[in-house]
XYZ file of C-alpha atoms in Angstrom:
751
model
C -89.872 -50.552 -13.056
C -92.151 -49.164 -10.515
C -90.514 -50.417 -7.488
C -86.675 -49.102 -9.256
C -88.184 -46.080 -9.643
C -89.828 -45.868 -6.532
C -86.841 -45.942 -4.522
C -84.698 -43.099 -7.218
C -87.981 -40.882 -5.081
C -87.187 -41.789 -2.650
C -83.736 -41.026 -1.605
C -85.046 -37.493 -3.902
C -86.945 -36.671 -0.995
C -84.593 -37.246 1.598
C -82.555 -34.313 0.691
C -78.369 -36.054 1.154
C -75.763 -34.561 2.479
C -73.660 -34.462 -0.472
C -76.850 -33.852 -2.985
C -74.968 -30.968 -5.655
C -77.621 -28.257 -5.801
C -78.520 -28.246 -9.951
C -77.520 -24.539 -11.027
C -80.281 -22.575 -12.389
C -80.344 -20.392 -15.465
C -78.155 -16.776 -16.317
C -78.141 -17.152 -11.381
C -73.818 -17.519 -10.615
C -72.723 -19.970 -8.128
C -74.032 -19.563 -4.624
C -72.158 -19.646 -1.777
C -71.793 -22.996 0.186
C -73.550 -22.927 3.964
C -69.827 -23.279 5.996
C -67.994 -20.034 3.905
C -66.712 -17.734 5.901
C -67.342 -14.076 3.963
C -64.745 -12.147 4.312
C -65.905 -8.023 2.965
C -66.050 -5.456 5.395
C -66.297 -1.565 4.823
C -64.485 1.284 6.442
C -64.668 4.951 5.947
C -60.329 4.649 5.846
C -57.518 2.663 5.099
C -54.682 4.243 6.159
C -50.806 3.237 4.183
C -47.758 4.744 5.600
C -46.140 3.983 2.717
C -48.042 5.187 -0.239
C -50.468 7.839 1.844
C -51.715 10.086 0.064
C -51.837 13.141 2.566
C -47.537 13.174 2.594
C -46.860 15.946 1.092
C -43.258 14.971 -0.640
C -43.224 17.654 -2.682
C -39.999 18.921 -0.192
C -38.219 16.075 0.836
C -35.313 15.019 -1.408
C -36.747 12.099 -3.326
C -35.547 9.345 -6.693
C -37.546 9.518 -9.895
C -39.311 6.941 -8.676
C -40.732 9.054 -5.894
C -38.794 8.153 -3.055
C -37.512 10.019 -0.359
C -33.941 8.241 2.478
C -36.628 6.168 4.581
C -38.311 4.911 1.634
C -34.864 3.752 0.467
C -33.239 2.009 3.654
C -36.818 0.151 4.821
C -37.221 -1.224 0.782
C -33.152 -2.440 2.055
C -35.226 -5.250 4.111
C -37.395 -6.381 1.243
C -38.302 -9.936 0.917
C -38.539 -9.099 -2.808
C -34.203 -9.460 -4.572
C -35.192 -6.457 -7.391
C -36.875 -3.906 -5.069
C -33.383 -4.830 -2.982
C -30.908 -4.489 -5.586
C -33.261 -1.250 -6.927
C -32.915 0.912 -3.215
C -29.865 0.274 -3.477
C -28.739 2.542 -7.368
C -31.519 4.359 -5.454
C -29.624 5.235 -2.914
C -26.653 5.788 -5.144
C -28.947 8.811 -7.272
C -30.569 10.935 -4.114
C -27.056 11.214 -2.566
C -25.134 12.498 -6.248
C -29.045 14.623 -6.567
C -29.189 15.854 -2.155
C -24.670 15.639 -1.329
C -26.394 16.664 2.327
C -27.855 13.597 3.529
C -24.733 12.372 3.732
C -23.327 13.749 7.098
C -27.684 12.295 8.794
C -27.213 9.257 7.408
C -24.460 6.679 8.455
C -26.669 5.307 11.013
C -29.138 4.759 9.318
C -27.802 2.998 6.022
C -23.875 1.468 6.556
C -26.508 -1.064 9.502
C -28.763 -1.564 6.768
C -26.531 -2.131 3.961
C -23.575 -3.734 5.740
C -26.654 -6.557 6.126
C -26.422 -6.843 2.624
C -22.395 -8.155 2.357
C -23.636 -12.273 2.491
C -26.855 -11.470 0.522
C -27.946 -14.479 -1.735
C -28.314 -12.599 -4.620
C -25.014 -11.484 -6.873
C -27.375 -8.528 -8.201
C -27.826 -6.835 -4.872
C -24.156 -7.648 -4.054
C -23.235 -6.170 -7.417
C -25.405 -3.057 -5.896
C -24.225 -3.279 -2.784
C -20.103 -3.159 -3.609
C -21.219 -0.091 -6.672
C -22.549 1.863 -4.043
C -20.196 1.137 -1.274
C -17.516 2.421 -3.809
C -19.575 5.950 -3.859
C -20.965 6.304 -0.877
C -17.458 5.614 1.477
C -15.368 7.594 0.591
C -17.670 11.075 1.234
C -16.551 10.116 4.426
C -13.441 10.693 6.176
C -11.601 7.594 8.470
C -12.877 9.265 11.348
C -16.979 9.679 10.635
C -16.661 5.794 9.792
C -14.799 4.605 12.309
C -17.715 3.982 14.743
C -19.432 1.569 12.019
C -15.996 0.119 11.290
C -16.729 -2.609 13.117
C -20.463 -2.896 12.691
C -18.992 -4.129 8.726
C -15.985 -5.505 9.492
C -17.851 -8.003 11.293
C -20.850 -8.381 8.493
C -17.091 -8.782 6.219
C -15.775 -11.360 7.824
C -19.563 -13.682 8.302
C -20.137 -13.468 4.929
C -16.461 -14.431 4.430
C -17.019 -17.574 5.585
C -20.260 -18.009 3.737
C -21.244 -21.344 1.826
C -21.427 -19.917 -1.652
C -18.356 -19.674 -3.430
C -20.022 -16.351 -4.677
C -20.801 -15.088 -2.038
C -17.019 -15.463 -0.298
C -15.712 -13.799 -3.294
C -18.363 -10.595 -3.256
C -17.064 -10.699 0.372
C -13.454 -10.111 -1.517
C -14.133 -7.151 -2.698
C -16.158 -5.608 -0.375
C -13.332 -5.868 2.133
C -11.085 -3.834 -0.676
C -12.554 -0.982 -0.366
C -12.605 -1.190 3.462
C -8.862 -1.177 3.668
C -8.979 2.154 1.820
C -11.883 3.517 3.724
C -11.389 2.626 7.207
C -7.365 1.379 6.545
C -4.853 0.979 9.940
C -8.519 -0.765 11.399
C -9.033 -3.263 9.228
C -5.127 -4.444 10.186
C -4.327 -4.063 12.889
C -3.592 -7.057 14.690
C -2.980 -9.836 11.626
C 0.047 -10.377 13.648
C -1.744 -12.046 16.567
C -3.390 -14.878 14.129
C 0.188 -15.934 13.702
C 1.476 -15.242 17.052
C -1.686 -17.313 18.425
C -0.689 -20.139 15.990
C 3.224 -20.491 17.101
C 1.524 -20.319 20.072
C 2.312 -17.248 21.757
C 0.020 -14.265 22.319
C 0.512 -10.730 21.732
C -1.938 -8.628 24.647
C -0.313 -7.311 26.481
C -0.990 -8.299 30.300
C -1.236 -6.726 33.628
C -0.728 -7.741 37.658
C -4.004 -7.251 39.068
C -5.531 -8.366 42.105
C -3.653 -11.659 44.646
C -2.167 -11.551 40.917
C -4.195 -12.100 38.688
C -3.042 -11.136 35.411
C -5.549 -8.892 33.111
C -5.691 -8.608 29.173
C -5.618 -5.441 27.940
C -5.661 -6.637 24.198
C -6.817 -9.699 23.497
C -6.323 -11.452 19.514
C -10.485 -11.709 19.671
C -10.853 -8.219 19.960
C -8.603 -7.341 16.795
C -9.878 -7.270 13.231
C -6.718 -7.520 11.376
C -6.329 -10.831 12.968
C -10.072 -12.160 11.740
C -9.873 -11.028 8.545
C -5.747 -12.943 8.308
C -7.472 -16.228 9.474
C -10.301 -15.854 6.703
C -7.711 -15.205 4.058
C -6.336 -18.009 5.260
C -8.640 -20.840 5.167
C -10.382 -19.217 1.297
C -6.468 -19.892 0.350
C -6.590 -23.643 2.299
C -3.941 -22.831 4.585
C -5.268 -22.967 8.650
C -3.000 -20.022 11.720
C -6.064 -21.037 13.757
C -3.921 -20.998 17.679
C -5.605 -24.339 18.044
C -4.022 -26.529 15.145
C -1.048 -23.897 15.956
C -0.727 -25.413 19.531
C -0.894 -28.824 17.549
C 1.922 -28.605 15.145
C 0.463 -32.348 13.660
C -2.164 -31.415 12.737
C -1.363 -28.157 10.204
C -2.828 -28.810 7.130
C 1.579 -30.205 5.260
C 2.005 -27.942 1.672
C 0.654 -30.012 -0.492
C -2.453 -30.144 0.848
C -2.821 -26.425 1.294
C -1.629 -26.176 -3.068
C -4.330 -28.916 -3.377
C -6.967 -26.483 -1.614
C -5.981 -23.343 -3.020
C -5.946 -24.696 -6.214
C -9.665 -25.926 -6.548
C -10.523 -22.278 -7.283
C -10.814 -20.823 -10.975
C -7.540 -19.005 -11.519
C -9.893 -15.607 -11.910
C -10.913 -16.512 -7.867
C -7.104 -16.765 -6.842
C -6.124 -13.027 -9.076
C -9.616 -12.225 -6.724
C -8.430 -13.400 -3.921
C -4.621 -13.162 -4.076
C -4.416 -9.469 -4.748
C -6.734 -7.999 -1.910
C -4.097 -10.327 0.587
C -1.762 -8.328 -1.281
C -3.884 -5.265 -0.566
C -4.335 -5.711 2.684
C -0.484 -6.891 3.356
C 0.831 -3.394 2.705
C -2.099 -1.364 4.159
C -0.908 -3.129 7.726
C 2.316 -2.910 6.896
C 2.345 0.906 5.664
C 3.038 2.895 8.753
C 5.715 0.915 10.114
C 7.698 -0.064 6.735
C 6.931 2.562 3.947
C 6.232 5.665 5.470
C 7.189 7.218 2.371
C 4.392 8.839 0.204
C 4.984 6.957 -3.916
C 6.267 11.259 -4.909
C 8.855 10.831 -2.051
C 12.138 8.891 -1.871
C 12.268 5.480 0.489
C 14.039 5.635 3.098
C 12.800 2.208 4.910
C 15.618 0.821 2.809
C 18.198 2.824 4.712
C 17.025 1.605 8.575
C 19.688 -1.141 9.143
C 22.452 1.304 8.068
C 22.072 2.589 11.685
C 23.053 1.539 14.575
C 21.150 4.037 16.053
C 17.032 4.594 15.482
C 17.396 8.051 17.038
C 20.580 9.004 14.448
C 18.376 7.206 11.916
C 15.563 10.123 12.912
C 17.107 12.639 11.555
C 18.450 11.351 9.029
C 14.940 10.543 8.024
C 13.575 14.181 8.211
C 16.404 15.856 6.188
C 16.358 16.674 2.996
C 12.184 16.774 3.418
C 11.311 20.512 3.690
C 8.017 20.614 6.313
C 10.828 18.356 8.465
C 8.050 16.185 8.552
C 6.847 12.980 7.795
C 3.473 11.834 6.277
C 1.533 9.007 7.745
C -2.017 7.373 7.746
C -3.841 9.900 9.934
C -1.284 11.965 11.697
C 2.244 13.745 11.525
C 5.936 13.954 13.637
C 4.415 17.553 15.182
C 1.582 15.369 17.093
C 4.131 13.660 17.967
C 6.616 16.411 18.928
C 3.235 18.216 20.205
C 2.323 16.047 22.882
C 6.406 15.631 23.274
C 6.503 18.681 24.355
C 4.031 18.991 26.828
C 5.491 15.656 28.767
C 9.324 17.073 29.104
C 7.636 20.959 30.024
C 4.753 19.971 32.553
C 7.262 19.341 35.575
C 7.050 21.271 38.781
C 11.081 21.725 39.129
C 11.190 24.453 35.709
C 7.527 25.154 36.304
C 7.153 29.290 35.883
C 11.239 29.550 34.368
C 12.700 28.322 31.591
C 15.397 25.001 31.409
C 19.484 25.208 32.167
C 21.409 23.733 29.814
C 22.267 20.863 32.889
C 18.174 20.307 32.698
C 17.682 19.926 29.458
C 20.346 17.276 29.261
C 19.411 15.531 31.989
C 16.006 15.671 30.138
C 17.341 14.640 27.237
C 19.154 11.474 28.217
C 16.750 10.725 30.392
C 14.346 10.243 26.741
C 17.463 8.815 25.076
C 17.663 5.649 28.059
C 13.903 5.212 27.304
C 13.752 5.340 23.411
C 16.654 3.337 24.134
C 15.013 0.541 25.836
C 12.068 0.210 23.909
C 14.085 -0.340 21.072
C 15.139 -3.266 22.365
C 11.729 -4.678 23.282
C 10.289 -4.064 20.318
C 13.144 -6.369 18.412
C 13.139 -8.275 21.646
C 9.058 -8.777 20.350
C 11.588 -11.091 17.059
C 13.642 -12.546 19.653
C 11.447 -14.480 21.766
C 10.306 -16.485 18.466
C 9.261 -16.408 14.583
C 8.648 -12.981 13.020
C 5.357 -13.074 12.064
C 6.098 -12.371 8.264
C 8.288 -15.477 8.462
C 5.934 -16.957 10.100
C 3.478 -16.336 7.111
C 5.492 -16.002 4.563
C 5.821 -19.912 5.475
C 3.007 -21.112 5.905
C 1.822 -18.938 1.842
C 4.566 -20.458 0.472
C 3.188 -23.500 -0.375
C -0.155 -21.822 -2.444
C 2.778 -18.795 -4.390
C 4.694 -21.702 -5.777
C 2.132 -23.086 -6.367
C 0.439 -20.789 -8.052
C 3.221 -19.532 -9.906
C 4.107 -22.333 -11.417
C 0.606 -22.925 -12.649
C 0.341 -19.309 -14.000
C 3.890 -18.485 -15.678
C 4.574 -20.559 -18.336
C 0.828 -19.930 -19.540
C 1.305 -15.869 -18.545
C 5.436 -15.719 -20.198
C 5.365 -18.533 -23.595
C 7.490 -18.972 -26.345
C 8.286 -14.790 -28.201
C 5.696 -16.125 -30.296
C 3.092 -16.999 -28.928
C 4.278 -13.800 -26.355
C 4.444 -11.626 -29.678
C 0.401 -12.362 -30.271
C -0.598 -11.409 -26.182
C 0.856 -8.494 -26.619
C -1.211 -7.288 -29.024
C -3.983 -7.521 -26.673
C -2.353 -4.778 -24.585
C -3.143 -6.277 -21.784
C -1.810 -8.520 -18.647
C -3.804 -12.440 -19.233
C -4.710 -12.899 -16.439
C -2.059 -15.524 -15.586
C 0.005 -12.644 -15.153
C -1.664 -10.408 -12.904
C -1.137 -13.845 -11.253
C 2.440 -13.803 -11.211
C 2.518 -10.641 -10.539
C 0.809 -10.577 -7.705
C 2.675 -13.577 -5.784
C 5.992 -11.971 -6.164
C 4.509 -8.700 -4.422
C 2.873 -10.983 -1.830
C 6.608 -11.915 -1.200
C 7.984 -9.363 -1.251
C 6.040 -7.334 0.995
C 6.842 -9.942 3.933
C 9.967 -10.012 3.466
C 11.035 -6.531 3.947
C 8.775 -7.157 7.409
C 11.675 -9.911 7.998
C 14.418 -8.022 7.155
C 12.979 -5.326 9.449
C 11.898 -7.547 12.145
C 14.981 -9.443 12.115
C 18.878 -7.478 11.368
C 21.389 -7.817 12.868
C 24.484 -5.872 13.976
C 26.094 -6.269 10.505
C 22.223 -5.268 8.758
C 22.184 -9.653 7.485
C 18.275 -10.808 7.933
C 18.822 -13.749 11.477
C 16.713 -16.488 9.131
C 16.974 -20.368 9.474
C 18.536 -22.569 6.622
C 14.761 -23.547 5.827
C 13.765 -20.530 5.726
C 16.071 -19.498 3.537
C 15.829 -21.813 1.285
C 12.208 -21.687 0.522
C 13.083 -17.447 -1.255
C 15.828 -19.125 -2.281
C 12.789 -21.824 -4.250
C 10.442 -19.486 -5.265
C 13.415 -17.457 -6.550
C 14.661 -20.139 -7.930
C 11.570 -20.621 -9.383
C 11.288 -16.927 -10.334
C 14.818 -16.520 -12.336
C 14.192 -18.380 -16.182
C 11.874 -16.184 -16.918
C 14.135 -12.772 -16.523
C 13.394 -9.467 -17.332
C 9.617 -10.354 -17.521
C 8.739 -9.639 -21.001
C 12.187 -9.101 -21.947
C 14.188 -5.471 -21.480
C 13.756 -4.186 -25.270
C 9.277 -4.202 -24.311
C 10.243 -1.752 -20.828
C 12.116 0.833 -23.064
C 10.143 1.407 -26.180
C 6.950 0.426 -24.789
C 5.746 0.312 -28.553
C 3.023 -3.137 -27.226
C 1.986 -2.519 -24.094
C -0.491 -0.302 -22.519
C 1.556 2.187 -20.288
C 0.050 -0.459 -17.642
C 0.699 -3.634 -18.474
C 4.325 -2.101 -18.942
C 4.579 -0.703 -15.417
C 3.260 -3.496 -14.111
C 5.998 -5.592 -16.059
C 8.227 -3.366 -14.287
C 7.690 -4.134 -11.197
C 7.556 -7.200 -12.037
C 10.978 -7.698 -12.605
C 12.023 -4.670 -10.142
C 10.353 -7.246 -7.058
C 12.502 -9.733 -8.843
C 15.590 -7.699 -7.841
C 14.654 -7.159 -4.673
C 14.293 -9.947 -3.469
C 17.669 -11.640 -4.470
C 18.778 -9.110 -2.855
C 17.509 -10.003 -0.058
C 18.132 -12.854 -0.527
C 22.000 -12.284 -0.237
C 21.271 -10.692 2.680
C 20.630 -13.834 4.425
C 23.257 -15.251 3.383
C 25.336 -16.385 6.728
C 29.494 -15.593 6.372
C 29.166 -18.839 6.625
C 27.690 -18.988 3.935
C 30.250 -17.394 1.456
C 32.807 -18.592 3.043
C 32.226 -22.055 1.692
C 29.726 -21.447 -1.304
C 27.693 -24.661 -2.297
C 26.145 -24.799 -5.687
C 22.575 -22.324 -3.719
C 25.319 -19.820 -3.973
C 27.205 -20.153 -6.332
C 23.154 -19.182 -8.497
C 23.352 -16.379 -5.781
C 26.522 -15.217 -7.235
C 24.852 -16.152 -10.615
C 21.060 -13.544 -10.397
C 23.325 -11.208 -8.173
C 25.237 -10.824 -11.674
C 22.151 -10.999 -13.607
C 20.618 -7.756 -10.733
C 23.421 -5.699 -10.715
C 23.203 -5.346 -15.003
C 19.989 -5.211 -15.167
C 19.027 -1.298 -12.691
C 21.454 0.003 -14.831
C 19.547 -1.415 -18.164
C 16.646 -0.081 -17.281
C 18.036 3.198 -15.760
C 19.124 4.157 -18.869
C 17.420 2.259 -21.833
C 21.485 1.772 -22.426
C 22.675 -2.120 -22.490
C 25.617 -3.285 -19.819
C 27.963 -4.832 -23.232
C 28.339 -1.792 -24.133
C 26.738 1.772 -25.282
C 24.547 1.368 -28.040
C 21.141 2.610 -26.938
C 18.109 -0.501 -27.072
C 15.972 1.353 -29.451
C 18.607 3.267 -31.081
C 19.851 7.277 -30.846
C 20.290 8.920 -27.907
C 16.847 10.259 -28.613
C 15.452 6.353 -27.856
C 17.272 6.985 -25.066
C 16.420 10.117 -22.925
C 12.763 8.247 -23.745
C 13.021 5.548 -21.982
C 14.734 7.551 -19.314
C 11.171 9.406 -18.596
C 9.131 6.977 -19.171
C 9.996 5.956 -15.850
C 7.692 7.433 -14.444
C 8.046 8.282 -10.345
C 6.757 5.145 -8.777
C 8.028 2.410 -10.927
C 11.878 4.477 -9.916
C 10.821 4.482 -6.227
C 10.286 1.363 -6.097
C 13.952 0.705 -8.088
C 15.505 2.649 -5.332
C 15.417 -0.038 -2.729
C 17.139 -3.046 -4.727
C 19.978 0.332 -5.750
C 20.788 0.523 -1.947
C 20.533 -3.467 -1.428
C 22.808 -3.638 -4.361
C 25.617 -0.291 -3.060
C 25.398 -2.043 0.393
C 26.228 -5.639 -0.450
C 28.890 -4.867 -2.871
C 32.782 -4.241 -1.862
C 32.847 -4.418 -5.597
C 33.640 -1.497 -7.435
C 32.340 -3.264 -11.110
C 29.092 -3.247 -9.333
C 28.216 0.290 -6.966
C 30.585 2.595 -10.516
C 27.883 1.931 -12.580
C 25.039 2.107 -9.998
C 26.057 5.604 -9.244
C 27.131 6.638 -12.432
C 23.874 5.725 -14.005
C 22.120 7.784 -11.863
C 23.435 10.367 -12.517
C 22.729 9.209 -15.880
C 19.600 9.405 -15.098
C 19.037 12.058 -13.303
C 20.215 14.296 -16.789
C 17.805 12.845 -18.989
C 14.651 13.518 -16.883
C 13.007 17.414 -17.140
C 12.840 19.365 -13.970
C 9.800 19.417 -13.034
C 9.691 15.300 -13.790
C 8.909 14.356 -9.881
C 11.439 10.816 -10.692
C 14.095 14.198 -11.289
C 13.146 14.535 -7.722
C 13.058 12.039 -6.500
C 16.567 11.209 -7.363
C 18.009 14.340 -6.935
C 17.029 12.758 -2.793
C 18.369 9.445 -3.297
C 21.886 10.634 -4.361
C 21.729 13.044 -2.230
C 21.390 10.775 0.808
C 23.364 8.942 -0.410
C 25.947 11.648 -0.524
C 24.959 12.710 3.658
C 25.424 9.036 4.960
C 28.630 8.796 5.339
C 28.466 11.941 7.526
C 25.931 9.951 9.954
C 27.583 9.271 13.662
C 25.722 5.957 13.502
C 26.672 4.818 10.261
C 27.827 1.438 10.207
C 27.763 -0.142 5.477
C 31.020 -0.296 4.248
C 29.144 2.188 1.414
C 31.284 4.883 0.616
C 31.905 7.149 -2.636
C 34.197 6.021 -4.327
C 36.893 8.429 -5.140
C 37.069 7.752 -9.220
C 33.034 9.919 -8.407
C 34.208 12.854 -7.174
C 35.013 14.488 -10.330
C 31.656 13.840 -11.514
C 29.469 14.875 -8.308
C 31.910 17.738 -8.161
C 30.216 18.467 -10.941
C 26.249 17.854 -10.496
C 26.430 19.290 -7.538
C 28.074 22.181 -8.124
C 27.231 23.326 -11.663
C 24.250 21.133 -12.247
C 21.684 21.588 -9.265
C 22.359 25.233 -9.813
C 21.014 24.536 -13.501
C 18.306 22.732 -12.398
C 16.960 25.699 -9.833
C 17.138 28.370 -12.742
C 14.906 25.639 -14.702
C 13.048 25.190 -11.347
C 12.380 27.935 -11.664
C 9.492 28.627 -8.165
C 6.974 26.816 -9.718
C 8.204 23.923 -7.706
C 8.478 24.911 -3.919
C 10.082 21.171 -2.519
C 12.286 20.453 -4.885
C 13.628 23.800 -4.609
C 13.708 23.709 -1.242
C 15.603 20.381 -0.959
C 18.431 21.536 -3.339
C 19.085 24.068 -1.210
C 18.527 22.056 2.127
C 21.408 19.892 -0.104
C 24.117 22.328 -1.461
C 24.389 23.409 2.540
C 24.998 20.308 3.770
C 27.662 19.362 1.817
C 29.081 22.760 1.777
C 28.674 22.899 6.237
C 30.206 19.595 6.346
C 32.803 20.410 4.531
C 32.127 16.890 2.380
C 33.833 18.846 -1.387
C 36.289 21.291 -1.378
C 35.971 22.596 -4.730
C 32.026 22.141 -4.336
C 32.308 25.125 -2.849
C 34.319 27.104 -5.170
C 31.876 26.004 -8.064
C 29.330 27.621 -6.267
C 29.886 30.573 -6.202
C 29.672 30.973 -9.719
C 27.039 29.363 -11.185
C 25.031 30.756 -7.830
C 24.687 34.232 -9.991
C 21.742 32.919 -11.823
C 20.026 32.262 -8.926
C 19.792 35.523 -7.471
C 20.344 38.076 -10.746
C 21.775 38.847 -13.374
C 22.448 40.519 -17.039
C 20.794 39.113 -20.383
C 22.929 40.830 -23.583
C 20.040 41.787 -24.987
C 16.755 41.259 -22.148
C 19.090 43.334 -19.755
C 18.420 42.548 -16.156
C 16.629 39.801 -14.771
C 16.258 38.688 -11.175
C 15.918 34.850 -9.873
C 14.381 31.472 -9.253
C 15.158 33.414 -5.568
C 12.785 37.115 -5.945
C 9.543 34.050 -6.712
C 10.803 31.284 -3.692
C 9.052 31.518 -0.565
C 10.383 33.125 2.686
C 11.282 29.794 4.176
C 13.632 28.903 0.648
C 15.000 32.240 0.608
C 16.070 31.617 4.484
C 17.787 27.959 2.731
C 19.012 30.262 0.484
C 20.430 33.054 3.184
C 21.867 29.983 4.930
C 24.272 28.636 2.350
C 24.828 31.715 1.554
C 25.956 32.083 4.638
C 28.267 28.941 4.263
C 29.551 29.991 1.085
C 31.038 33.383 2.684
C 33.645 35.271 1.491
C 31.002 35.344 -2.502
C 32.819 35.995 -4.858
C 32.617 40.034 -6.062
C 30.180 38.575 -9.304
C 27.563 36.509 -6.720
C 28.072 39.665 -4.276
C 26.908 42.005 -6.422
C 23.881 39.294 -7.699
C 22.903 38.840 -3.938
C 22.274 43.141 -3.571
C 20.064 43.926 -7.083
C 18.699 40.923 -5.427
C 17.817 42.783 -2.318
C 20.582 41.222 0.429
């Protein structure tokens, strides 16, 4: 024992390296001998973002006392909640202080664009809400310097590894299409041309014969965006794959890839692609606004582009076409400057010979440009047809997957009507049909031959025929009665179903235009099926216009009041969408049994509308254009007004239109001017000689008349502006000599 005790005491006296000292009572833990002292002393602490010396009483701040610079810096914060709150703060500060908008673009856009591919879903949702309220505050010219920044970050997010990020990027792209317009879609055709091995870039000769690209597809945002869409849908349009045709994805693989997405995801992508293509085709196909009569459908009926342009601006009071960011006045001004900038005519007026020479030279240039434009599609497949062929497996697959669920048997469909909104599958069907229509409208514009037919290959036509064939059993979608009563559906759902049926009608008409003469002379099973589809469409159009069946005169829903309600429930936009199909049927059919019911339905529908209804204004212009078509020098279509309808048209021109002028009463100046211009054209060209005699009596109340009890009353003429009054005086010049009653009314009106 003594020896062990001695060893322990000797070890304690040596002081080992890892000896644990015993803590003393009421004493704190002592620091280690090798501890680093972190305490410091300072007279002041610099916190620039939280300085109490900074006066914020006059600076615009949010409820959290954050300035615009604070919020922008927080969008780069590492915390997702802070980034999301910063975006909501930006919405708050711009709503409270609108004057900050004018100087915020350069600082807000770059930081906001980086958040398009943010990993946090809450941040992306807040960004979408912010951009939806922020971008519409600026014009397109103000946003144009930041187009590349926004689209580059968006295209990067469209190829993100996470599907949710890609879908949110598609939603952001929808906002950019509305805000930036053509800057987003410009050059999308280059993606299709690159896959064909062709380049859309213009090349000029350089030194030693070298060629320099003027417009490379790599610098066109539309081409890159379209490739992102195709990647999302499982379709490849890359130039490398296009050069090697064997490496392309087949239809089966494209369909399999596209169906891996959920129904809601497919709907988001397809809707965005439809908006993208509609925006890309807006400037070149449909130059009319939704509240105007469509004129693009008449283009194939003219052999001269200049004559079609003159026809297009006729019956338009302002004599100019509404375009995205430009008007015809700008083009006319530039043309007049270039024509006037000639040394030989400087300082003096032109004589007739010089003017004729100048016009002839300008016409030759325009004809050359037309030939070059037509030659672009002749050198290879149309980009519209190329894109339709690539998308056809996806469109057909989505239709076959969604249509049976969207339009089940009547019992299940009646239960679905109680929800009053279209299901996701029904919306997919609508978008699929819309995509096919947009692309085939482009094909019809670029691939027309001299006879007005669509020049396409047999396989391309059969692709559209298959899609239309799958749609035929469901037509009319939701039934004809649902369009006329509309009791079970909401207004939006009813409009979507009607547009779907009208889209089918136009696709059938376009399919008939792709039929060659040889196919028409040798009818096959497919041709007989097409004739049946055309027959159904020719019966549906008059029924939907007037609300009456073709078999009898009974009105769907019962009574004349129901027919009037059905006609007035057809919105102006739906009516404008219907008119291209009407024209295609009129121009393609030589059977009076098809032409007369369509024209009669248009006239009856016109009488059922109110004078101030925008649909009546569109109807007036469309019927007027049908009357004036045959008077154009380059008109080539076979359509003519049937002689059996001449008495009805004389009554419409001589009695109904003057009554329409009286009912307007100066409330719609554009409609009044359009009506006066139509009457002037008809009378000046003597299209219907009996109209002039009728107008000499029916136009009296328009100027002045005497009421049995109220006495003398000034007509609508006095309430019109001077431009409209000038048109009325021009009409009177062609009606001379005036009848005594009309002469007295004109005199009392102050003429």
